[in-house]
PDB file of C-alpha atoms in Angstrom:
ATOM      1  CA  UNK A   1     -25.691  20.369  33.029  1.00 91.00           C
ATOM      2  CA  UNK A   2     -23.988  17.668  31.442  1.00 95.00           C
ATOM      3  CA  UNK A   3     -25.929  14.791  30.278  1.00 97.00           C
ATOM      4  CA  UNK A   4     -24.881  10.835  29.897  1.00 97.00           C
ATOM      5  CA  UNK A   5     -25.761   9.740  26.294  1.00 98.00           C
ATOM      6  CA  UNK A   6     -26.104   6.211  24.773  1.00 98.00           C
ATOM      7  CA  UNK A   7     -27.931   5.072  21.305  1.00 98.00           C
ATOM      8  CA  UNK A   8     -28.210   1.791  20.847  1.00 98.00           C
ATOM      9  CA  UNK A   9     -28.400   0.945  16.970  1.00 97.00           C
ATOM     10  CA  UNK A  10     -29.549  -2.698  15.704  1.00 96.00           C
ATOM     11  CA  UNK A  11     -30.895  -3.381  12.022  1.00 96.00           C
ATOM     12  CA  UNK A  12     -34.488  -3.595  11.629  1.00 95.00           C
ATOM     13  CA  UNK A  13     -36.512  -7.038  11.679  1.00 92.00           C
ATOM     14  CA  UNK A  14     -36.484  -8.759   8.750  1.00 91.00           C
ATOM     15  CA  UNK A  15     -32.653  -7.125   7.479  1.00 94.00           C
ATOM     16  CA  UNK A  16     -30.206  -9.232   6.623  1.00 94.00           C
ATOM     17  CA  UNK A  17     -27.344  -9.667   9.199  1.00 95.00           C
ATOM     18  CA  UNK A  18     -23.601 -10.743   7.976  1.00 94.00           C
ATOM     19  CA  UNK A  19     -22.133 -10.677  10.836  1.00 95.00           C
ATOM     20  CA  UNK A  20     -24.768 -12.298  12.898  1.00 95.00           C
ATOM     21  CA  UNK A  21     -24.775 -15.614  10.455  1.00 95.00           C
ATOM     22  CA  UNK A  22     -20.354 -15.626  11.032  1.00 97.00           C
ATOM     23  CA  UNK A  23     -21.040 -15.820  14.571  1.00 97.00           C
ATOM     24  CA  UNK A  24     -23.658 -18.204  14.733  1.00 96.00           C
ATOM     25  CA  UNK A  25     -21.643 -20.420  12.226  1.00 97.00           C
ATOM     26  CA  UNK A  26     -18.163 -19.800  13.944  1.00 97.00           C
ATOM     27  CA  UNK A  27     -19.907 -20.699  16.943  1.00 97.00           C
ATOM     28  CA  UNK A  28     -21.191 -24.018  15.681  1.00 96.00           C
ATOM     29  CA  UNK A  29     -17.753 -24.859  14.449  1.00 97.00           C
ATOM     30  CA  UNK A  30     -16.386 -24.571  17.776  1.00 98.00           C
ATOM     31  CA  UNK A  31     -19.288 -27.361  19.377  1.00 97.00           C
ATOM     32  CA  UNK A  32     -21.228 -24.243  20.478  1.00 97.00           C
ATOM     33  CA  UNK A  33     -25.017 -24.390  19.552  1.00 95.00           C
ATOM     34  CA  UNK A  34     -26.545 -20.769  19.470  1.00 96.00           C
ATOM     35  CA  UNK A  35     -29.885 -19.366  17.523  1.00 93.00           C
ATOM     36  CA  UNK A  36     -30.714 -16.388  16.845  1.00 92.00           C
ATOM     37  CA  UNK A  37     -27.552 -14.256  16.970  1.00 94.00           C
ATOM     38  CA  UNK A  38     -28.029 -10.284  17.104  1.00 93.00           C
ATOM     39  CA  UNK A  39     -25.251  -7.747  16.733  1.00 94.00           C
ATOM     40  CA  UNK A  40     -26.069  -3.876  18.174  1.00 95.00           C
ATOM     41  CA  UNK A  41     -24.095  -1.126  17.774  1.00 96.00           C
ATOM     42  CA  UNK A  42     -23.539   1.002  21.287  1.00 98.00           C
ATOM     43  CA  UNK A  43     -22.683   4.313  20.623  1.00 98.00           C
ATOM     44  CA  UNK A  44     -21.645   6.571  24.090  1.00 98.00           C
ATOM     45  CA  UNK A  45     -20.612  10.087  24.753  1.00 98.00           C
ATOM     46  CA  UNK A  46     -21.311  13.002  26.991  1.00 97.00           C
ATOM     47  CA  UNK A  47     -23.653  16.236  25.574  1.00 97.00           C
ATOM     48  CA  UNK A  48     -24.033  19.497  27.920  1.00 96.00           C
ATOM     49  CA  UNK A  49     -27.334  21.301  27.928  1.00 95.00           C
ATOM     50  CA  UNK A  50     -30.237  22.738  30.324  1.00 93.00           C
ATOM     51  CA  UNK A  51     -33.254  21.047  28.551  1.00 95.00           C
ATOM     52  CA  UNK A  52     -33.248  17.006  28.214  1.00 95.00           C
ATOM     53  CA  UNK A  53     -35.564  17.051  25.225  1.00 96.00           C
ATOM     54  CA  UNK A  54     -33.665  19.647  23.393  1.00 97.00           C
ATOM     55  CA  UNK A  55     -30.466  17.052  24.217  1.00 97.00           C
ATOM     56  CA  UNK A  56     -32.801  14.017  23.078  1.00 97.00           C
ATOM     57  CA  UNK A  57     -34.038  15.829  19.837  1.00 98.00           C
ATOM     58  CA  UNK A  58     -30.518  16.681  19.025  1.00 98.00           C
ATOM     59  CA  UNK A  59     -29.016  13.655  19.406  1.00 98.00           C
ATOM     60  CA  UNK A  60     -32.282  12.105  17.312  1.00 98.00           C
ATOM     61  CA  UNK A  61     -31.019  14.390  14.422  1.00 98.00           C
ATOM     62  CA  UNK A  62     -27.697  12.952  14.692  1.00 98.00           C
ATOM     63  CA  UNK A  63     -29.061   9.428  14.367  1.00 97.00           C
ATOM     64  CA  UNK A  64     -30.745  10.474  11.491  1.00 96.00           C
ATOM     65  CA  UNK A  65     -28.143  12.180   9.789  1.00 96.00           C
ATOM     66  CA  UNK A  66     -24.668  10.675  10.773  1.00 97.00           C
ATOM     67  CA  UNK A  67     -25.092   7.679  12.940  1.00 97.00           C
ATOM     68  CA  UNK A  68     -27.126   5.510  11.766  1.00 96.00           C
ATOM     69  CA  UNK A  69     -29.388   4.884   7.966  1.00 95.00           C
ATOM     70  CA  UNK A  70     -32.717   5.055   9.381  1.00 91.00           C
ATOM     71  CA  UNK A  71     -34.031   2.989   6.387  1.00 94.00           C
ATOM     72  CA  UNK A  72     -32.378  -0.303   7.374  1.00 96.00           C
ATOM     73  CA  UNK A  73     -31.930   0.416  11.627  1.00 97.00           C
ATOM     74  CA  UNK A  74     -33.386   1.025  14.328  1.00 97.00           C
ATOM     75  CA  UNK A  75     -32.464   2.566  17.775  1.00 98.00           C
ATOM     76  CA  UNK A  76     -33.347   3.765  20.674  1.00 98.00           C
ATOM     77  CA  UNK A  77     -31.937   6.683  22.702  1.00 98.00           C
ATOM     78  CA  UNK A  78     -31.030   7.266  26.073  1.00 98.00           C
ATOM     79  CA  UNK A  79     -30.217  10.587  27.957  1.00 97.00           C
ATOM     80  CA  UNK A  80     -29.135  10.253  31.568  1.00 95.00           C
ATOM     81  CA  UNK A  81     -28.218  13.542  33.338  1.00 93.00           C
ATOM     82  CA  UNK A  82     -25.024  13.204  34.901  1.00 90.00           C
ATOM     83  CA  UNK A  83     -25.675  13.667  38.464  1.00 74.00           C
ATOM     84  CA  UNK A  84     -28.268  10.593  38.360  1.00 60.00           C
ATOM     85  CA  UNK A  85     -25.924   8.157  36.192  1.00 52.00           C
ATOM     86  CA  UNK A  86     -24.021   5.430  38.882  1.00 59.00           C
ATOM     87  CA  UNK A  87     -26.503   6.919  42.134  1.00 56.00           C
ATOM     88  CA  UNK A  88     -25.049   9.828  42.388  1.00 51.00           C
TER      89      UNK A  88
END
């Protein structure tokens, strides 16, 4: 079965966030008042597999070990078997 992936990273409350403070000052620049700008990363790709939580564990290991630095983000994972994803 193939198997729909997407992990969502975002830095944890309370980080510091570069690129949100460009934005939001860019933004401001160009007449546009905004607050509380957020940048996520959306990571997508395609695993094959029988078990969903063996594909969800797995793809929690490679969060924790490639993906993402678990001290300063968080994210959230999401595992949609292909023959669901779009109605099918």
């Amino acid at each position: 079965m193939l198997f729909d992936i997407e992990v969502k990273i975002s830095l944890k409350r309370g980080m510091l966030n570069p690129e949100a403070t460009t934005i939001e000052r860019s933004l401001d620049l160009l007449g546009y008042k905004v607050k509380n700008v957020k940048t996520d990363e959306i990571i997508k790709f395609q695993m094959e597999g029988e078990d969903r939580e063996v594909i969800r564990s797995n793809v929690t290991d490679m969060c924790e070990r490639l993906l993402c630095n678990p001290v300063i983000h968080d994210y959230k994972i999401n595992v949609i078997p292909q023959n669901m994803a779009c109605g099918k």
